[in-house]
CSV table of N, CA, C and O in Angstrom, one decimal:
chain,number,residue,atom,x,y,z
A,1,MET,N,-131.1,-107.1,13.6
A,1,MET,CA,-129.7,-106.7,13.2
A,1,MET,C,-128.8,-107.0,14.4
A,1,MET,O,-129.1,-106.7,15.5
A,2,ASP,N,-127.7,-107.6,14.1
A,2,ASP,CA,-126.7,-107.9,15.1
A,2,ASP,C,-126.1,-106.7,15.8
A,2,ASP,O,-125.8,-105.7,15.2
A,3,ASP,N,-126.0,-106.8,17.1
A,3,ASP,CA,-125.4,-105.7,17.9
A,3,ASP,C,-124.0,-105.3,17.5
A,3,ASP,O,-123.6,-104.2,17.6
A,4,SER,N,-123.3,-106.3,17.0
A,4,SER,CA,-121.9,-106.0,16.6
A,4,SER,C,-121.8,-105.1,15.4
A,4,SER,O,-120.9,-104.3,15.3
A,5,ILE,N,-122.9,-105.2,14.5
A,5,ILE,CA,-122.9,-104.3,13.4
A,5,ILE,C,-123.2,-102.8,13.9
A,5,ILE,O,-122.6,-101.9,13.4
A,6,LEU,N,-124.1,-102.7,14.8
A,6,LEU,CA,-124.4,-101.4,15.4
A,6,LEU,C,-123.2,-100.8,16.1
A,6,LEU,O,-122.9,-99.6,16.0
A,7,GLU,N,-122.5,-101.6,16.9
A,7,GLU,CA,-121.3,-101.1,17.6
A,7,GLU,C,-120.3,-100.7,16.6
A,7,GLU,O,-119.6,-99.7,16.8
A,8,ASP,N,-120.1,-101.5,15.5
A,8,ASP,CA,-119.1,-101.1,14.5
A,8,ASP,C,-119.5,-99.8,13.9
A,8,ASP,O,-118.6,-98.9,13.6
A,9,ALA,N,-120.8,-99.6,13.6
A,9,ALA,CA,-121.2,-98.4,13.0
A,9,ALA,C,-121.0,-97.2,13.9
A,9,ALA,O,-120.5,-96.1,13.5
A,10,GLU,N,-121.3,-97.4,15.2
A,10,GLU,CA,-121.1,-96.3,16.1
A,10,GLU,C,-119.6,-95.9,16.3
A,10,GLU,O,-119.2,-94.8,16.3
A,11,ARG,N,-118.7,-96.9,16.2
A,11,ARG,CA,-117.3,-96.7,16.3
A,11,ARG,C,-116.8,-95.9,15.1
A,11,ARG,O,-116.1,-94.9,15.2
A,12,LYS,N,-117.3,-96.3,13.9
A,12,LYS,CA,-116.9,-95.6,12.7
A,12,LYS,C,-117.5,-94.2,12.6
A,12,LYS,O,-116.8,-93.3,12.0
A,13,LEU,N,-118.6,-94.0,13.2
A,13,LEU,CA,-119.2,-92.6,13.2
A,13,LEU,C,-118.7,-91.8,14.3
A,13,LEU,O,-118.9,-90.6,14.3
A,14,GLY,N,-118.1,-92.4,15.3
A,14,GLY,CA,-117.7,-91.6,16.5
A,14,GLY,C,-118.8,-91.1,17.4
A,14,GLY,O,-118.7,-90.1,18.0
A,15,HIS,N,-119.9,-91.9,17.4
A,15,HIS,CA,-121.1,-91.5,18.2
A,15,HIS,C,-121.8,-92.7,18.7
A,15,HIS,O,-122.1,-93.6,17.9
A,16,THR,N,-122.2,-92.7,20.0
A,16,THR,CA,-123.0,-93.8,20.5
A,16,THR,C,-124.4,-93.2,20.5
A,16,THR,O,-124.7,-92.2,21.1
A,17,PHE,N,-125.3,-94.0,19.9
A,17,PHE,CA,-126.7,-93.5,19.7
A,17,PHE,C,-127.5,-93.7,20.9
A,17,PHE,O,-127.4,-94.7,21.6
A,18,THR,N,-128.3,-92.7,21.2
A,18,THR,CA,-129.3,-92.7,22.3
A,18,THR,C,-130.5,-93.5,21.8
A,18,THR,O,-131.0,-94.4,22.6
A,19,ASP,N,-130.8,-93.3,20.6
A,19,ASP,CA,-131.9,-94.0,19.9
A,19,ASP,C,-131.4,-94.9,18.8
A,19,ASP,O,-131.2,-94.5,17.7
A,20,ARG,N,-131.1,-96.2,19.2
A,20,ARG,CA,-130.5,-97.1,18.2
A,20,ARG,C,-131.4,-97.5,17.1
A,20,ARG,O,-131.0,-98.0,16.1
A,21,SER,N,-132.7,-97.2,17.3
A,21,SER,CA,-133.6,-97.5,16.2
A,21,SER,C,-133.3,-96.6,14.9
A,21,SER,O,-133.5,-97.1,13.8
A,22,LEU,N,-132.8,-95.4,15.2
A,22,LEU,CA,-132.4,-94.6,14.1
A,22,LEU,C,-131.2,-95.2,13.3
A,22,LEU,O,-131.2,-95.2,12.1
A,23,LEU,N,-130.3,-95.7,14.1
A,23,LEU,CA,-129.1,-96.3,13.5
A,23,LEU,C,-129.5,-97.6,12.7
A,23,LEU,O,-129.0,-97.8,11.5
A,24,LYS,N,-130.4,-98.4,13.2
A,24,LYS,CA,-130.8,-99.6,12.5
A,24,LYS,C,-131.5,-99.2,11.2
A,24,LYS,O,-131.3,-99.8,10.2
A,25,ARG,N,-132.4,-98.2,11.3
A,25,ARG,CA,-133.1,-97.8,10.1
A,25,ARG,C,-132.1,-97.2,9.0
A,25,ARG,O,-132.3,-97.4,7.9
A,26,ALA,N,-131.1,-96.4,9.5
A,26,ALA,CA,-130.1,-95.9,8.6
A,26,ALA,C,-129.4,-96.9,7.8
A,26,ALA,O,-128.9,-96.7,6.7
A,27,LEU,N,-129.2,-98.1,8.4
A,27,LEU,CA,-128.5,-99.2,7.8
A,27,LEU,C,-129.3,-100.2,7.1
A,27,LEU,O,-128.8,-101.2,6.6
A,28,ARG,N,-130.7,-100.0,7.0
A,28,ARG,CA,-131.6,-100.9,6.4
A,28,ARG,C,-132.0,-100.4,5.0
A,28,ARG,O,-132.8,-99.5,4.9
A,29,HIS,N,-131.5,-101.1,4.0
A,29,HIS,CA,-131.9,-100.8,2.6
A,29,HIS,C,-133.4,-101.2,2.4
A,29,HIS,O,-133.9,-102.2,3.1
A,30,ALA,N,-134.1,-100.6,1.5
A,30,ALA,CA,-135.5,-100.9,1.2
A,30,ALA,C,-135.7,-102.4,0.8
A,30,ALA,O,-136.7,-103.0,1.1
A,31,SER,N,-134.7,-103.0,0.2
A,31,SER,CA,-134.8,-104.4,-0.2
A,31,SER,C,-134.8,-105.4,1.0
A,31,SER,O,-135.2,-106.5,0.9
A,32,GLN,N,-134.4,-104.8,2.2
A,32,GLN,CA,-134.4,-105.6,3.4
A,32,GLN,C,-135.5,-105.3,4.4
A,32,GLN,O,-135.8,-106.0,5.3
A,33,ALA,N,-136.2,-104.2,4.1
A,33,ALA,CA,-137.3,-103.7,5.0
A,33,ALA,C,-138.6,-104.2,4.6
A,33,ALA,O,-138.9,-104.6,3.5
A,34,ASP,N,-139.5,-104.3,5.6
A,34,ASP,CA,-140.9,-104.8,5.4
A,34,ASP,C,-141.6,-103.8,4.5
A,34,ASP,O,-142.4,-104.2,3.6
A,35,THR,N,-141.4,-102.5,4.8
A,35,THR,CA,-142.0,-101.4,4.0
A,35,THR,C,-140.9,-100.4,3.7
A,35,THR,O,-139.9,-100.3,4.5
A,36,ARG,N,-141.1,-99.6,2.7
A,36,ARG,CA,-140.1,-98.5,2.4
A,36,ARG,C,-140.0,-97.5,3.6
A,36,ARG,O,-139.0,-96.9,3.8
A,37,LEU,N,-141.1,-97.3,4.3
A,37,LEU,CA,-141.1,-96.4,5.5
A,37,LEU,C,-140.1,-96.9,6.6
A,37,LEU,O,-139.7,-96.2,7.4
A,38,LYS,N,-139.8,-98.2,6.6
A,38,LYS,CA,-138.9,-98.8,7.6
A,38,LYS,C,-137.5,-98.9,7.0
A,38,LYS,O,-136.6,-99.5,7.7
A,39,SER,N,-137.3,-98.4,5.9
A,39,SER,CA,-135.9,-98.4,5.3
A,39,SER,C,-135.2,-97.1,5.6
A,39,SER,O,-135.7,-96.2,6.2
A,40,ASN,N,-134.0,-96.9,5.0
A,40,ASN,CA,-133.2,-95.8,5.2
A,40,ASN,C,-133.6,-94.6,4.3
A,40,ASN,O,-132.9,-93.5,4.3
A,41,GLU,N,-134.6,-94.7,3.4
A,41,GLU,CA,-134.8,-93.7,2.4
A,41,GLU,C,-135.2,-92.3,3.0
A,41,GLU,O,-134.7,-91.3,2.5
A,42,ARG,N,-136.0,-92.3,4.0
A,42,ARG,CA,-136.4,-91.0,4.6
A,42,ARG,C,-135.2,-90.3,5.3
A,42,ARG,O,-135.0,-89.1,5.2
A,43,LEU,N,-134.4,-91.2,6.0
A,43,LEU,CA,-133.2,-90.6,6.6
A,43,LEU,C,-132.2,-90.1,5.6
A,43,LEU,O,-131.5,-89.2,5.8
A,44,GLU,N,-132.1,-90.8,4.4
A,44,GLU,CA,-131.2,-90.4,3.3
A,44,GLU,C,-131.7,-89.0,2.8
A,44,GLU,O,-130.9,-88.1,2.6
A,45,PHE,N,-133.0,-88.8,2.7
A,45,PHE,CA,-133.6,-87.5,2.3
A,45,PHE,C,-133.1,-86.4,3.2
A,45,PHE,O,-132.6,-85.3,2.8
A,46,LEU,N,-133.3,-86.7,4.5
A,46,LEU,CA,-132.9,-85.7,5.6
A,46,LEU,C,-131.4,-85.5,5.6
A,46,LEU,O,-130.9,-84.3,5.6
A,47,GLY,N,-130.6,-86.5,5.5
A,47,GLY,CA,-129.2,-86.5,5.6
A,47,GLY,C,-128.6,-85.7,4.4
A,47,GLY,O,-127.6,-85.0,4.6
A,48,ASP,N,-129.2,-85.8,3.2
A,48,ASP,CA,-128.7,-85.1,2.1
A,48,ASP,C,-128.8,-83.6,2.3
A,48,ASP,O,-127.9,-82.8,2.0
A,49,SER,N,-129.9,-83.2,2.9
A,49,SER,CA,-130.1,-81.7,3.2
A,49,SER,C,-129.2,-81.2,4.3
A,49,SER,O,-128.6,-80.2,4.2
A,50,VAL,N,-129.0,-82.0,5.3
A,50,VAL,CA,-128.0,-81.7,6.4
A,50,VAL,C,-126.6,-81.6,5.8
A,50,VAL,O,-125.9,-80.6,6.1
A,51,LEU,N,-126.2,-82.5,5.0
A,51,LEU,CA,-124.9,-82.5,4.4
A,51,LEU,C,-124.7,-81.3,3.5
A,51,LEU,O,-123.7,-80.5,3.7
A,52,GLY,N,-125.7,-81.0,2.7
A,52,GLY,CA,-125.6,-79.8,1.8
A,52,GLY,C,-125.5,-78.5,2.6
A,52,GLY,O,-124.7,-77.6,2.3
A,53,MET,N,-126.3,-78.4,3.7
A,53,MET,CA,-126.3,-77.2,4.5
A,53,MET,C,-125.0,-77.0,5.2
A,53,MET,O,-124.4,-75.9,5.2
A,54,VAL,N,-124.4,-78.1,5.8
A,54,VAL,CA,-123.2,-78.0,6.5
A,54,VAL,C,-122.0,-77.6,5.5
A,54,VAL,O,-121.2,-76.7,5.8
A,55,ILE,N,-122.0,-78.2,4.4
A,55,ILE,CA,-121.0,-77.9,3.4
A,55,ILE,C,-121.1,-76.5,2.9
A,55,ILE,O,-120.1,-75.8,2.8
A,56,CYS,N,-122.3,-76.1,2.6
A,56,CYS,CA,-122.5,-74.7,2.1
A,56,CYS,C,-122.1,-73.7,3.2
A,56,CYS,O,-121.4,-72.7,2.8
A,57,GLU,N,-122.4,-73.9,4.4
A,57,GLU,CA,-122.0,-73.0,5.5
A,57,GLU,C,-120.5,-73.0,5.6
A,57,GLU,O,-119.9,-71.9,5.7
A,58,HIS,N,-119.9,-74.1,5.5
A,58,HIS,CA,-118.4,-74.2,5.6
A,58,HIS,C,-117.8,-73.5,4.5
A,58,HIS,O,-116.8,-72.7,4.7
A,59,LEU,N,-118.2,-73.7,3.3
A,59,LEU,CA,-117.6,-73.0,2.1
A,59,LEU,C,-117.9,-71.5,2.2
A,59,LEU,O,-117.0,-70.7,1.9
A,60,TYR,N,-119.0,-71.1,2.6
A,60,TYR,CA,-119.3,-69.7,2.8
A,60,TYR,C,-118.4,-69.0,3.8
A,60,TYR,O,-117.9,-67.9,3.5
A,61,GLN,N,-118.1,-69.7,4.9
A,61,GLN,CA,-117.2,-69.1,5.9
A,61,GLN,C,-115.7,-69.2,5.4
A,61,GLN,O,-114.9,-68.3,5.7
A,62,ARG,N,-115.3,-70.3,4.8
A,62,ARG,CA,-113.9,-70.5,4.4
A,62,ARG,C,-113.5,-69.6,3.2
A,62,ARG,O,-112.3,-69.3,3.1
A,63,TYR,N,-114.4,-69.3,2.3
A,63,TYR,CA,-114.0,-68.6,1.1
A,63,TYR,C,-114.9,-67.3,1.0
A,63,TYR,O,-115.7,-67.2,0.2
A,64,PRO,N,-114.6,-66.3,1.8
A,64,PRO,CA,-115.4,-65.1,1.9
A,64,PRO,C,-115.3,-64.3,0.6
A,64,PRO,O,-116.2,-63.5,0.3
A,65,SER,N,-114.3,-64.5,-0.3
A,65,SER,CA,-114.2,-63.7,-1.5
A,65,SER,C,-114.8,-64.4,-2.7
A,65,SER,O,-114.8,-63.9,-3.8
A,66,PHE,N,-115.2,-65.7,-2.5
A,66,PHE,CA,-115.8,-66.4,-3.7
A,66,PHE,C,-117.2,-66.0,-4.0
A,66,PHE,O,-118.0,-65.8,-3.1
A,67,LEU,N,-117.5,-65.9,-5.3
A,67,LEU,CA,-118.9,-65.7,-5.7
A,67,LEU,C,-119.7,-66.9,-5.6
A,67,LEU,O,-119.2,-68.0,-5.5
A,68,GLU,N,-121.0,-66.7,-5.7
A,68,GLU,CA,-122.0,-67.9,-5.5
A,68,GLU,C,-121.7,-69.0,-6.5
A,68,GLU,O,-121.7,-70.2,-6.2
A,69,GLY,N,-121.4,-68.6,-7.8
A,69,GLY,CA,-121.1,-69.7,-8.8
A,69,GLY,C,-119.9,-70.5,-8.4
A,69,GLY,O,-119.9,-71.7,-8.7
A,70,GLU,N,-118.9,-69.9,-7.9
A,70,GLU,CA,-117.7,-70.6,-7.5
A,70,GLU,C,-118.0,-71.5,-6.4
A,70,GLU,O,-117.5,-72.7,-6.3
A,71,LEU,N,-118.7,-71.0,-5.4
A,71,LEU,CA,-119.1,-71.9,-4.2
A,71,LEU,C,-120.0,-73.1,-4.7
A,71,LEU,O,-119.8,-74.2,-4.2
A,72,THR,N,-120.9,-72.8,-5.6
A,72,THR,CA,-121.7,-73.9,-6.1
A,72,THR,C,-120.9,-75.0,-6.8
A,72,THR,O,-121.2,-76.2,-6.6
A,73,LYS,N,-119.9,-74.6,-7.6
A,73,LYS,CA,-119.1,-75.6,-8.2
A,73,LYS,C,-118.4,-76.5,-7.2
A,73,LYS,O,-118.3,-77.7,-7.3
A,74,ILE,N,-117.8,-75.9,-6.2
A,74,ILE,CA,-117.1,-76.6,-5.1
A,74,ILE,C,-118.1,-77.6,-4.4
A,74,ILE,O,-117.9,-78.7,-4.2
A,75,LYS,N,-119.3,-77.0,-4.0
A,75,LYS,CA,-120.3,-77.8,-3.3
A,75,LYS,C,-120.7,-79.0,-4.1
A,75,LYS,O,-120.8,-80.1,-3.6
A,76,SER,N,-120.9,-78.8,-5.4
A,76,SER,CA,-121.4,-79.9,-6.3
A,76,SER,C,-120.4,-81.0,-6.3
A,76,SER,O,-120.8,-82.2,-6.3
A,77,ASN,N,-119.1,-80.7,-6.2
A,77,ASN,CA,-118.1,-81.8,-6.2
A,77,ASN,C,-118.1,-82.5,-4.8
A,77,ASN,O,-117.9,-83.7,-4.7
A,78,VAL,N,-118.2,-81.7,-3.7
A,78,VAL,CA,-118.1,-82.2,-2.4
A,78,VAL,C,-119.2,-83.1,-2.0
A,78,VAL,O,-119.0,-84.1,-1.3
A,79,VAL,N,-120.4,-82.7,-2.4
A,79,VAL,CA,-121.6,-83.5,-2.0
A,79,VAL,C,-122.1,-84.4,-3.1
A,79,VAL,O,-123.2,-85.0,-3.1
A,80,SER,N,-121.3,-84.7,-4.1
A,80,SER,CA,-121.7,-85.6,-5.2
A,80,SER,C,-121.9,-87.0,-4.8
A,80,SER,O,-121.3,-87.4,-3.7
A,81,ARG,N,-122.6,-87.8,-5.5
A,81,ARG,CA,-122.8,-89.2,-5.2
A,81,ARG,C,-121.5,-89.9,-5.1
A,81,ARG,O,-121.2,-90.7,-4.3
A,82,ARG,N,-120.6,-89.6,-6.1
A,82,ARG,CA,-119.3,-90.2,-6.1
A,82,ARG,C,-118.5,-89.9,-4.8
A,82,ARG,O,-118.0,-90.8,-4.2
A,83,THR,N,-118.5,-88.7,-4.4
A,83,THR,CA,-117.7,-88.3,-3.1
A,83,THR,C,-118.4,-89.0,-1.9
A,83,THR,O,-117.6,-89.6,-1.1
A,84,CYS,N,-119.7,-88.9,-1.8
A,84,CYS,CA,-120.4,-89.6,-0.7
A,84,CYS,C,-120.1,-91.1,-0.7
A,84,CYS,O,-119.8,-91.7,0.4
A,85,ALA,N,-120.1,-91.7,-1.8
A,85,ALA,CA,-119.8,-93.2,-1.9
A,85,ALA,C,-118.4,-93.4,-1.5
A,85,ALA,O,-118.1,-94.4,-0.8
A,86,ASP,N,-117.5,-92.6,-2.0
A,86,ASP,CA,-116.1,-92.8,-1.7
A,86,ASP,C,-115.8,-92.7,-0.2
A,86,ASP,O,-115.1,-93.5,0.4
A,87,VAL,N,-116.4,-91.7,0.5
A,87,VAL,CA,-116.3,-91.6,1.9
A,87,VAL,C,-116.9,-92.8,2.6
A,87,VAL,O,-116.3,-93.4,3.5
A,88,ALA,N,-118.1,-93.2,2.2
A,88,ALA,CA,-118.7,-94.4,2.8
A,88,ALA,C,-117.8,-95.6,2.7
A,88,ALA,O,-117.7,-96.4,3.6
A,89,ASN,N,-117.3,-95.8,1.5
A,89,ASN,CA,-116.4,-97.0,1.3
A,89,ASN,C,-115.1,-96.8,2.1
A,89,ASN,O,-114.6,-97.8,2.7
A,90,ASP,N,-114.5,-95.6,2.1
A,90,ASP,CA,-113.2,-95.4,2.8
A,90,ASP,C,-113.3,-95.7,4.3
A,90,ASP,O,-112.4,-96.3,4.9
A,91,ILE,N,-114.4,-95.3,4.9
A,91,ILE,CA,-114.5,-95.6,6.4
A,91,ILE,C,-115.3,-96.8,6.7
A,91,ILE,O,-115.5,-97.1,7.9
A,92,GLY,N,-115.7,-97.6,5.7
A,92,GLY,CA,-116.3,-98.9,5.9
A,92,GLY,C,-117.8,-98.9,6.2
A,92,GLY,O,-118.3,-99.9,6.7
A,93,LEU,N,-118.5,-97.8,6.0
A,93,LEU,CA,-119.9,-97.7,6.2
A,93,LEU,C,-120.7,-98.5,5.3
A,93,LEU,O,-121.7,-99.1,5.6
A,94,SER,N,-120.3,-98.5,4.0
A,94,SER,CA,-121.1,-99.3,3.0
A,94,SER,C,-121.1,-100.8,3.3
A,94,SER,O,-122.1,-101.4,2.9
A,95,ASP,N,-120.1,-101.3,4.0
A,95,ASP,CA,-120.1,-102.7,4.4
A,95,ASP,C,-121.2,-103.0,5.4
A,95,ASP,O,-121.5,-104.2,5.6
A,96,LEU,N,-121.7,-102.0,6.1
A,96,LEU,CA,-122.7,-102.3,7.2
A,96,LEU,C,-124.1,-102.2,6.7
A,96,LEU,O,-125.0,-102.6,7.4
A,97,LEU,N,-124.3,-101.8,5.4
A,97,LEU,CA,-125.7,-101.7,4.9
A,97,LEU,C,-126.3,-103.1,4.8
A,97,LEU,O,-125.7,-104.0,4.3
A,98,GLN,N,-127.5,-103.2,5.4
A,98,GLN,CA,-128.2,-104.4,5.4
A,98,GLN,C,-129.1,-104.5,4.2
A,98,GLN,O,-130.0,-103.7,4.0
A,99,LEU,N,-128.8,-105.5,3.3
A,99,LEU,CA,-129.5,-105.7,2.0
A,99,LEU,C,-130.4,-106.9,2.1
A,99,LEU,O,-130.1,-107.9,2.8
A,100,GLY,N,-131.4,-106.9,1.3
A,100,GLY,CA,-132.3,-108.0,1.2
A,100,GLY,C,-131.9,-109.0,0.2
A,100,GLY,O,-130.8,-108.9,-0.5
A,101,LYS,N,-132.7,-110.1,0.0
A,101,LYS,CA,-132.3,-111.2,-0.9
A,101,LYS,C,-132.2,-110.6,-2.3
A,101,LYS,O,-132.9,-109.7,-2.8
A,102,GLY,N,-131.2,-111.2,-3.0
A,102,GLY,CA,-130.9,-110.8,-4.4
A,102,GLY,C,-129.9,-109.6,-4.4
A,102,GLY,O,-129.3,-109.4,-5.5
A,103,MET,N,-129.7,-108.9,-3.3
A,103,MET,CA,-128.8,-107.8,-3.3
A,103,MET,C,-127.6,-108.1,-2.4
A,103,MET,O,-126.5,-107.6,-2.6
A,104,ASP,N,-127.8,-108.9,-1.3
A,104,ASP,CA,-126.7,-109.2,-0.4
A,104,ASP,C,-125.7,-110.2,-1.1
A,104,ASP,O,-126.1,-110.9,-2.1
A,105,GLY,N,-124.6,-110.3,-0.6
A,105,GLY,CA,-123.6,-111.2,-1.1
A,105,GLY,C,-122.8,-110.6,-2.3
A,105,GLY,O,-122.0,-111.3,-2.9
A,106,ARG,N,-123.1,-109.4,-2.7
A,106,ARG,CA,-122.4,-108.7,-3.8
A,106,ARG,C,-121.0,-108.3,-3.3
A,106,ARG,O,-120.9,-107.8,-2.2
A,107,ASP,N,-120.1,-108.4,-4.1
A,107,ASP,CA,-118.7,-108.0,-3.8
A,107,ASP,C,-118.6,-106.4,-3.9
A,107,ASP,O,-117.9,-105.8,-3.1
A,108,ASP,N,-119.3,-105.9,-4.8
A,108,ASP,CA,-119.2,-104.4,-5.0
A,108,ASP,C,-120.6,-103.8,-4.9
A,108,ASP,O,-121.5,-104.1,-5.6
A,109,LEU,N,-120.7,-102.9,-3.9
A,109,LEU,CA,-121.9,-102.2,-3.7
A,109,LEU,C,-122.0,-101.0,-4.7
A,109,LEU,O,-121.1,-100.3,-4.9
A,110,PRO,N,-123.2,-100.9,-5.4
A,110,PRO,CA,-123.3,-99.8,-6.3
A,110,PRO,C,-123.1,-98.4,-5.7
A,110,PRO,O,-123.4,-98.3,-4.5
A,111,MET,N,-122.5,-97.5,-6.4
A,111,MET,CA,-122.1,-96.2,-5.9
A,111,MET,C,-123.4,-95.5,-5.2
A,111,MET,O,-123.3,-94.9,-4.2
A,112,SER,N,-124.5,-95.7,-5.9
A,112,SER,CA,-125.7,-95.0,-5.3
A,112,SER,C,-126.1,-95.5,-4.0
A,112,SER,O,-126.5,-94.8,-3.1
A,113,LEU,N,-125.9,-96.8,-3.7
A,113,LEU,CA,-126.2,-97.4,-2.4
A,113,LEU,C,-125.2,-97.0,-1.3
A,113,LEU,O,-125.6,-96.7,-0.2
A,114,ALA,N,-124.0,-96.9,-1.7
A,114,ALA,CA,-122.9,-96.4,-0.8
A,114,ALA,C,-123.2,-95.0,-0.4
A,114,ALA,O,-123.1,-94.6,0.8
A,115,ALA,N,-123.5,-94.2,-1.4
A,115,ALA,CA,-123.8,-92.8,-1.1
A,115,ALA,C,-125.1,-92.6,-0.2
A,115,ALA,O,-125.1,-91.8,0.7
A,116,ALA,N,-126.0,-93.5,-0.5
A,116,ALA,CA,-127.3,-93.4,0.3
A,116,ALA,C,-127.1,-93.8,1.7
A,116,ALA,O,-127.7,-93.1,2.6
A,117,VAL,N,-126.3,-94.8,2.0
A,117,VAL,CA,-126.1,-95.1,3.4
A,117,VAL,C,-125.3,-94.0,4.1
A,117,VAL,O,-125.6,-93.7,5.3
A,118,PHE,N,-124.4,-93.4,3.5
A,118,PHE,CA,-123.7,-92.2,4.0
A,118,PHE,C,-124.6,-91.1,4.4
A,118,PHE,O,-124.6,-90.6,5.5
A,119,GLU,N,-125.5,-90.8,3.5
A,119,GLU,CA,-126.5,-89.7,3.8
A,119,GLU,C,-127.5,-90.1,4.8
A,119,GLU,O,-127.9,-89.3,5.7
A,120,SER,N,-127.9,-91.3,4.8
A,120,SER,CA,-128.9,-91.8,5.8
A,120,SER,C,-128.3,-91.8,7.2
A,120,SER,O,-129.0,-91.4,8.2
A,121,LEU,N,-127.0,-92.1,7.3
A,121,LEU,CA,-126.3,-92.1,8.6
A,121,LEU,C,-126.2,-90.6,9.1
A,121,LEU,O,-126.3,-90.4,10.3
A,122,ILE,N,-126.0,-89.7,8.2
A,122,ILE,CA,-125.9,-88.3,8.6
A,122,ILE,C,-127.3,-87.8,9.1
A,122,ILE,O,-127.4,-87.2,10.2
A,123,GLY,N,-128.3,-88.3,8.5
A,123,GLY,CA,-129.7,-88.0,9.0
A,123,GLY,C,-129.9,-88.6,10.3
A,123,GLY,O,-130.5,-87.9,11.2
A,124,ALA,N,-129.5,-89.8,10.5
A,124,ALA,CA,-129.6,-90.4,11.9
A,124,ALA,C,-128.8,-89.7,12.9
A,124,ALA,O,-129.3,-89.5,14.1
A,125,LEU,N,-127.6,-89.3,12.6
A,125,LEU,CA,-126.8,-88.5,13.6
A,125,LEU,C,-127.5,-87.2,13.9
A,125,LEU,O,-127.6,-86.9,15.1
A,126,TYR,N,-128.0,-86.6,12.9
A,126,TYR,CA,-128.7,-85.3,13.2
A,126,TYR,C,-129.9,-85.5,14.1
A,126,TYR,O,-130.1,-84.7,15.1
A,127,LEU,N,-130.7,-86.5,13.8
A,127,LEU,CA,-131.9,-86.7,14.7
A,127,LEU,C,-131.6,-87.2,16.1
A,127,LEU,O,-132.2,-86.8,17.1
A,128,ASP,N,-130.5,-88.0,16.2
A,128,ASP,CA,-130.1,-88.5,17.5
A,128,ASP,C,-129.4,-87.5,18.4
A,128,ASP,O,-129.6,-87.5,19.6
A,129,ALA,N,-128.6,-86.7,17.8
A,129,ALA,CA,-127.7,-85.8,18.6
A,129,ALA,C,-127.6,-84.3,18.2
A,129,ALA,O,-127.0,-83.5,18.9
A,130,GLY,N,-128.3,-84.0,17.1
A,130,GLY,CA,-128.3,-82.6,16.7
A,130,GLY,C,-127.3,-82.2,15.6
A,130,GLY,O,-126.5,-83.0,15.2
A,131,LEU,N,-127.4,-81.0,15.3
A,131,LEU,CA,-126.6,-80.4,14.2
A,131,LEU,C,-125.1,-80.5,14.4
A,131,LEU,O,-124.3,-80.8,13.5
A,132,GLU,N,-124.7,-80.1,15.6
A,132,GLU,CA,-123.2,-80.1,15.9
A,132,GLU,C,-122.5,-81.4,15.8
A,132,GLU,O,-121.4,-81.5,15.3
A,133,VAL,N,-123.2,-82.5,16.2
A,133,VAL,CA,-122.6,-83.8,16.1
A,133,VAL,C,-122.6,-84.2,14.6
A,133,VAL,O,-121.6,-84.7,14.1
A,134,ALA,N,-123.6,-83.9,13.9
A,134,ALA,CA,-123.6,-84.2,12.4
A,134,ALA,C,-122.5,-83.4,11.7
A,134,ALA,O,-121.8,-83.9,10.9
A,135,ARG,N,-122.4,-82.1,12.1
A,135,ARG,CA,-121.4,-81.3,11.5
A,135,ARG,C,-120.0,-81.8,11.8
A,135,ARG,O,-119.2,-81.8,10.9
A,136,SER,N,-119.8,-82.2,13.0
A,136,SER,CA,-118.5,-82.7,13.4
A,136,SER,C,-118.1,-84.0,12.5
A,136,SER,O,-117.0,-84.1,12.1
A,137,PHE,N,-119.1,-84.9,12.3
A,137,PHE,CA,-118.9,-86.0,11.5
A,137,PHE,C,-118.6,-85.6,10.1
A,137,PHE,O,-117.6,-86.2,9.4
A,138,ILE,N,-119.3,-84.7,9.5
A,138,ILE,CA,-119.2,-84.3,8.1
A,138,ILE,C,-117.8,-83.6,7.9
A,138,ILE,O,-117.2,-84.0,6.9
A,139,LEU,N,-117.5,-82.7,8.7
A,139,LEU,CA,-116.3,-82.0,8.5
A,139,LEU,C,-115.0,-82.7,9.1
A,139,LEU,O,-113.9,-82.5,8.7
């Protein structure tokens, strides 16, 4: 992976990685990886949980009079695939996803892949620098 892609990702994330292998993996789709373990899927799994926890904590603190059902509705909208994909597209993260043959060269990245790269980058941020850095990026 070209260093300029990594530098662009770090700039967009507002974080310089200590372990760039995490960033590389977060940007590697399964279609481009030798094995699925070398793709961004595990980081996506972790990032999804970190995102959910940060948003839940934020909503809990911000809306002290809301009931659980009200908080759940807001959370569902905030962490939806659509919202994650929109954020990834808005800040240009989806353009950095490394795709394999048959998938690269597409003009429009499927929403699920844009959302996945967003969540995998959150997972990479969390592992590289901890919860506060991930929280700062998310919020």
